[in-house]
Amino acid sequence: MATSQHSPAPTTDDPGTTASAGARYEMSPSTSRGPLTGAWWPRTRDLGTELASLVEALDGSLGHVVHATYSPPDWEPGTRVVHYDHGRFKVGNFPEDDTHQVLLNTSTRMVTLMVIPPDTTAARAQGFLTSGSAADNRSSARELLSQN
């Protein structure tokens, strides 16, 4: 079973929820060998705001984030540098990529998170958080998100 390290998912599909309410994510156990390290359900498509919230929530548990790479279709165009309470890091994108992933390069390891679209219903998102962080998951983010 996945180690739960996230703010609880809201019980409603409230589109007015703000990013300051905490990052919604689950991480795979350290024994996982699948293609994903976990799953993340951002509240908006604002990459800078959402990554800052996620990194703050991780609170150094994965090491200091030094760079992030993202899948462009998941986000609004924008930021190249993310500022957060304890520093900043650069971001780049996978050209012409649609993998629904964010890669976080940290001082200790690389983390690959499935990005669940913000407009996903709470029930579906909770299922994606669970499946994307399962220790026995062998599916890509794209494969998981395409399942009904």
PDB file of C-alpha atoms in Angstrom:
ATOM      1  CA  MET A   1       0.000   0.000   0.000  1.00  0.00           C
ATOM      2  CA  ALA A   2       1.185   3.530  -0.763  1.00  0.00           C
ATOM      3  CA  THR A   3       2.453   5.792   1.943  1.00  0.00           C
ATOM      4  CA  SER A   4       0.001   8.651   2.187  1.00  0.00           C
ATOM      5  CA  GLN A   5       1.725  12.021   2.407  1.00  0.00           C
ATOM      6  CA  HIS A   6      -0.860  14.469   1.222  1.00  0.00           C
ATOM      7  CA  SER A   7      -3.437  16.913   2.329  1.00  0.00           C
ATOM      8  CA  PRO A   8      -6.816  15.212   2.347  1.00  0.00           C
ATOM      9  CA  ALA A   9      -8.697  15.483  -0.899  1.00  0.00           C
ATOM     10  CA  PRO A  10     -11.742  17.709  -0.619  1.00  0.00           C
ATOM     11  CA  THR A  11     -15.067  16.001  -0.233  1.00  0.00           C
ATOM     12  CA  THR A  12     -16.618  18.158  -2.935  1.00  0.00           C
ATOM     13  CA  ASP A  13     -15.578  19.187  -6.414  1.00  0.00           C
ATOM     14  CA  ASP A  14     -15.211  22.803  -5.330  1.00  0.00           C
ATOM     15  CA  PRO A  15     -13.449  24.661  -8.169  1.00  0.00           C
ATOM     16  CA  GLY A  16     -12.949  27.631  -5.850  1.00  0.00           C
ATOM     17  CA  THR A  17     -10.465  25.828  -3.619  1.00  0.00           C
ATOM     18  CA  THR A  18      -7.210  27.742  -3.439  1.00  0.00           C
ATOM     19  CA  ALA A  19      -3.676  26.416  -3.720  1.00  0.00           C
ATOM     20  CA  SER A  20      -2.934  27.677  -0.214  1.00  0.00           C
ATOM     21  CA  ALA A  21      -5.079  24.860   1.168  1.00  0.00           C
ATOM     22  CA  GLY A  22      -2.093  22.503   0.725  1.00  0.00           C
ATOM     23  CA  ALA A  23      -0.755  20.181  -1.926  1.00  0.00           C
ATOM     24  CA  ARG A  24      -2.680  17.013  -2.732  1.00  0.00           C
ATOM     25  CA  TYR A  25      -0.267  14.172  -3.439  1.00  0.00           C
ATOM     26  CA  GLU A  26       0.694  10.629  -2.512  1.00  0.00           C
ATOM     27  CA  MET A  27       4.157   9.119  -2.730  1.00  0.00           C
ATOM     28  CA  SER A  28       5.062   5.504  -3.444  1.00  0.00           C
ATOM     29  CA  PRO A  29       6.836   3.577  -0.717  1.00  0.00           C
ATOM     30  CA  SER A  30      10.626   3.651  -1.002  1.00  0.00           C
ATOM     31  CA  THR A  31      10.554   0.030  -2.201  1.00  0.00           C
ATOM     32  CA  SER A  32       8.596   0.895  -5.352  1.00  0.00           C
ATOM     33  CA  ARG A  33      10.375   0.245  -8.655  1.00  0.00           C
ATOM     34  CA  GLY A  34       7.651   1.446 -11.040  1.00  0.00           C
ATOM     35  CA  PRO A  35       7.768   4.311 -13.531  1.00  0.00           C
ATOM     36  CA  LEU A  36       6.164   6.756 -11.067  1.00  0.00           C
ATOM     37  CA  THR A  37       7.307   7.966  -7.657  1.00  0.00           C
ATOM     38  CA  GLY A  38       3.825   9.197  -6.842  1.00  0.00           C
ATOM     39  CA  ALA A  39       0.820  11.191  -7.974  1.00  0.00           C
ATOM     40  CA  TRP A  40      -0.092  14.863  -7.604  1.00  0.00           C
ATOM     41  CA  TRP A  41      -3.453  16.596  -8.011  1.00  0.00           C
ATOM     42  CA  PRO A  42      -2.830  20.351  -8.366  1.00  0.00           C
ATOM     43  CA  ARG A  43      -5.708  22.766  -7.857  1.00  0.00           C
ATOM     44  CA  THR A  44      -4.992  24.988 -10.882  1.00  0.00           C
ATOM     45  CA  ARG A  45      -2.953  25.041 -14.094  1.00  0.00           C
ATOM     46  CA  ASP A  46      -0.638  27.749 -12.700  1.00  0.00           C
ATOM     47  CA  LEU A  47       2.669  25.860 -12.650  1.00  0.00           C
ATOM     48  CA  GLY A  48       4.608  28.326 -10.491  1.00  0.00           C
ATOM     49  CA  THR A  49       2.003  28.526  -7.746  1.00  0.00           C
ATOM     50  CA  GLU A  50       1.291  24.816  -7.725  1.00  0.00           C
ATOM     51  CA  LEU A  51       4.944  23.705  -7.731  1.00  0.00           C
ATOM     52  CA  ALA A  52       5.730  26.127  -4.901  1.00  0.00           C
ATOM     53  CA  SER A  53       2.871  24.639  -2.875  1.00  0.00           C
ATOM     54  CA  LEU A  54       4.017  21.082  -3.623  1.00  0.00           C
ATOM     55  CA  VAL A  55       7.650  21.745  -2.710  1.00  0.00           C
ATOM     56  CA  GLU A  56       6.583  23.426   0.537  1.00  0.00           C
ATOM     57  CA  ALA A  57       4.400  20.416   1.365  1.00  0.00           C
ATOM     58  CA  LEU A  58       7.277  18.035   0.688  1.00  0.00           C
ATOM     59  CA  ASP A  59       9.195  20.047   3.306  1.00  0.00           C
ATOM     60  CA  GLY A  60      12.627  18.772   2.333  1.00  0.00           C
ATOM     61  CA  SER A  61      11.714  15.099   2.752  1.00  0.00           C
ATOM     62  CA  LEU A  62      13.083  14.405  -0.740  1.00  0.00           C
ATOM     63  CA  GLY A  63      16.038  16.765  -0.551  1.00  0.00           C
ATOM     64  CA  HIS A  64      16.340  20.296  -1.902  1.00  0.00           C
ATOM     65  CA  VAL A  65      14.597  20.712  -5.285  1.00  0.00           C
ATOM     66  CA  VAL A  66      17.083  22.027  -7.851  1.00  0.00           C
ATOM     67  CA  HIS A  67      15.077  21.703 -11.093  1.00  0.00           C
ATOM     68  CA  ALA A  68      11.636  20.642 -12.320  1.00  0.00           C
ATOM     69  CA  THR A  69      10.614  19.431 -15.774  1.00  0.00           C
ATOM     70  CA  TYR A  70       6.982  19.316 -16.839  1.00  0.00           C
ATOM     71  CA  SER A  71       4.616  18.178 -19.573  1.00  0.00           C
ATOM     72  CA  PRO A  72       3.379  21.395 -21.327  1.00  0.00           C
ATOM     73  CA  PRO A  73      -0.251  20.383 -22.037  1.00  0.00           C
ATOM     74  CA  ASP A  74      -0.926  20.168 -18.289  1.00  0.00           C
ATOM     75  CA  TRP A  75      -0.088  23.820 -17.595  1.00  0.00           C
ATOM     76  CA  GLU A  76      -0.712  27.380 -18.686  1.00  0.00           C
ATOM     77  CA  PRO A  77       2.331  28.965 -20.353  1.00  0.00           C
ATOM     78  CA  GLY A  78       4.461  30.869 -17.919  1.00  0.00           C
ATOM     79  CA  THR A  79       7.148  30.527 -15.353  1.00  0.00           C
ATOM     80  CA  ARG A  80      10.793  29.556 -15.806  1.00  0.00           C
ATOM     81  CA  VAL A  81      11.733  29.945 -12.121  1.00  0.00           C
ATOM     82  CA  VAL A  82       9.691  28.933  -9.072  1.00  0.00           C
ATOM     83  CA  HIS A  83      10.156  30.874  -5.841  1.00  0.00           C
ATOM     84  CA  TYR A  84       9.054  29.338  -2.557  1.00  0.00           C
ATOM     85  CA  ASP A  85       9.673  30.043   1.143  1.00  0.00           C
ATOM     86  CA  HIS A  86      13.045  28.277   1.289  1.00  0.00           C
ATOM     87  CA  GLY A  87      14.530  29.147  -2.089  1.00  0.00           C
ATOM     88  CA  ARG A  88      13.962  28.872  -5.791  1.00  0.00           C
ATOM     89  CA  PHE A  89      14.554  26.462  -8.670  1.00  0.00           C
ATOM     90  CA  LYS A  90      14.385  26.533 -12.442  1.00  0.00           C
ATOM     91  CA  VAL A  91      11.753  24.764 -14.498  1.00  0.00           C
ATOM     92  CA  GLY A  92      11.807  23.488 -18.037  1.00  0.00           C
ATOM     93  CA  ASN A  93       9.514  21.452 -20.197  1.00  0.00           C
ATOM     94  CA  PHE A  94       9.608  18.344 -22.321  1.00  0.00           C
ATOM     95  CA  PRO A  95       9.152  19.676 -25.884  1.00  0.00           C
ATOM     96  CA  GLU A  96       5.991  18.378 -27.557  1.00  0.00           C
ATOM     97  CA  ASP A  97       5.367  16.044 -24.641  1.00  0.00           C
ATOM     98  CA  ASP A  98       2.072  14.764 -23.290  1.00  0.00           C
ATOM     99  CA  THR A  99       3.139  12.363 -20.539  1.00  0.00           C
ATOM    100  CA  HIS A 100       1.209  14.081 -17.705  1.00  0.00           C
ATOM    101  CA  GLN A 101       4.285  14.073 -15.502  1.00  0.00           C
ATOM    102  CA  VAL A 102       6.421  16.420 -13.466  1.00  0.00           C
ATOM    103  CA  LEU A 103      10.017  15.416 -12.749  1.00  0.00           C
ATOM    104  CA  LEU A 104      11.607  16.935  -9.667  1.00  0.00           C
ATOM    105  CA  ASN A 105      15.390  16.767  -9.563  1.00  0.00           C
ATOM    106  CA  THR A 106      16.406  17.047  -5.936  1.00  0.00           C
ATOM    107  CA  SER A 107      19.713  17.049  -4.131  1.00  0.00           C
ATOM    108  CA  THR A 108      19.209  13.359  -3.330  1.00  0.00           C
ATOM    109  CA  ARG A 109      17.144  11.808  -6.147  1.00  0.00           C
ATOM    110  CA  MET A 110      14.749  12.226  -9.065  1.00  0.00           C
ATOM    111  CA  VAL A 111      11.015  12.123  -8.386  1.00  0.00           C
ATOM    112  CA  THR A 112       8.488  11.374 -11.145  1.00  0.00           C
ATOM    113  CA  LEU A 113       4.928  12.445 -10.317  1.00  0.00           C
ATOM    114  CA  MET A 114       1.813  11.787 -12.352  1.00  0.00           C
ATOM    115  CA  VAL A 115      -0.109  15.065 -12.794  1.00  0.00           C
ATOM    116  CA  ILE A 116      -3.846  14.598 -12.329  1.00  0.00           C
ATOM    117  CA  PRO A 117      -5.769  17.370 -14.148  1.00  0.00           C
ATOM    118  CA  PRO A 118      -7.130  19.949 -11.671  1.00  0.00           C
ATOM    119  CA  ASP A 119     -10.678  19.630 -13.009  1.00  0.00           C
ATOM    120  CA  THR A 120     -10.832  15.902 -12.192  1.00  0.00           C
ATOM    121  CA  THR A 121     -13.630  14.996  -9.788  1.00  0.00           C
ATOM    122  CA  ALA A 122     -12.581  14.214  -6.215  1.00  0.00           C
ATOM    123  CA  ALA A 123     -13.603  10.549  -6.471  1.00  0.00           C
ATOM    124  CA  ARG A 124     -11.629   9.974  -9.687  1.00  0.00           C
ATOM    125  CA  ALA A 125      -8.651  11.951  -8.410  1.00  0.00           C
ATOM    126  CA  GLN A 126      -8.507   9.870  -5.246  1.00  0.00           C
ATOM    127  CA  GLY A 127      -8.397   6.733  -7.392  1.00  0.00           C
ATOM    128  CA  PHE A 128      -5.579   8.214  -9.488  1.00  0.00           C
ATOM    129  CA  LEU A 129      -3.652   9.261  -6.357  1.00  0.00           C
ATOM    130  CA  THR A 130      -3.890   5.707  -5.077  1.00  0.00           C
ATOM    131  CA  SER A 131      -3.021   3.964  -8.348  1.00  0.00           C
ATOM    132  CA  GLY A 132      -0.221   6.395  -9.233  1.00  0.00           C
ATOM    133  CA  SER A 133       1.500   5.869  -5.891  1.00  0.00           C
ATOM    134  CA  ALA A 134       0.952   2.120  -5.552  1.00  0.00           C
ATOM    135  CA  ALA A 135       4.148   0.151  -4.937  1.00  0.00           C
ATOM    136  CA  ASP A 136       3.149  -2.411  -7.563  1.00  0.00           C
ATOM    137  CA  ASN A 137       2.178   0.130 -10.257  1.00  0.00           C
ATOM    138  CA  ARG A 138       3.893  -0.537 -13.590  1.00  0.00           C
ATOM    139  CA  SER A 139       1.748   1.814 -15.698  1.00  0.00           C
ATOM    140  CA  SER A 140       2.723   5.237 -16.989  1.00  0.00           C
ATOM    141  CA  ALA A 141       0.816   8.366 -16.024  1.00  0.00           C
ATOM    142  CA  ARG A 142      -0.750   8.516 -19.484  1.00  0.00           C
ATOM    143  CA  GLU A 143      -1.929   4.875 -19.208  1.00  0.00           C
ATOM    144  CA  LEU A 144      -3.430   5.417 -15.745  1.00  0.00           C
ATOM    145  CA  LEU A 145      -5.231   8.621 -16.728  1.00  0.00           C
ATOM    146  CA  SER A 146      -6.701   7.006 -19.845  1.00  0.00           C
ATOM    147  CA  GLN A 147      -8.381   4.268 -17.800  1.00  0.00           C
ATOM    148  CA  ASN A 148     -12.052   4.726 -16.984  1.00  0.00           C
TER     149      ASN A 148
END
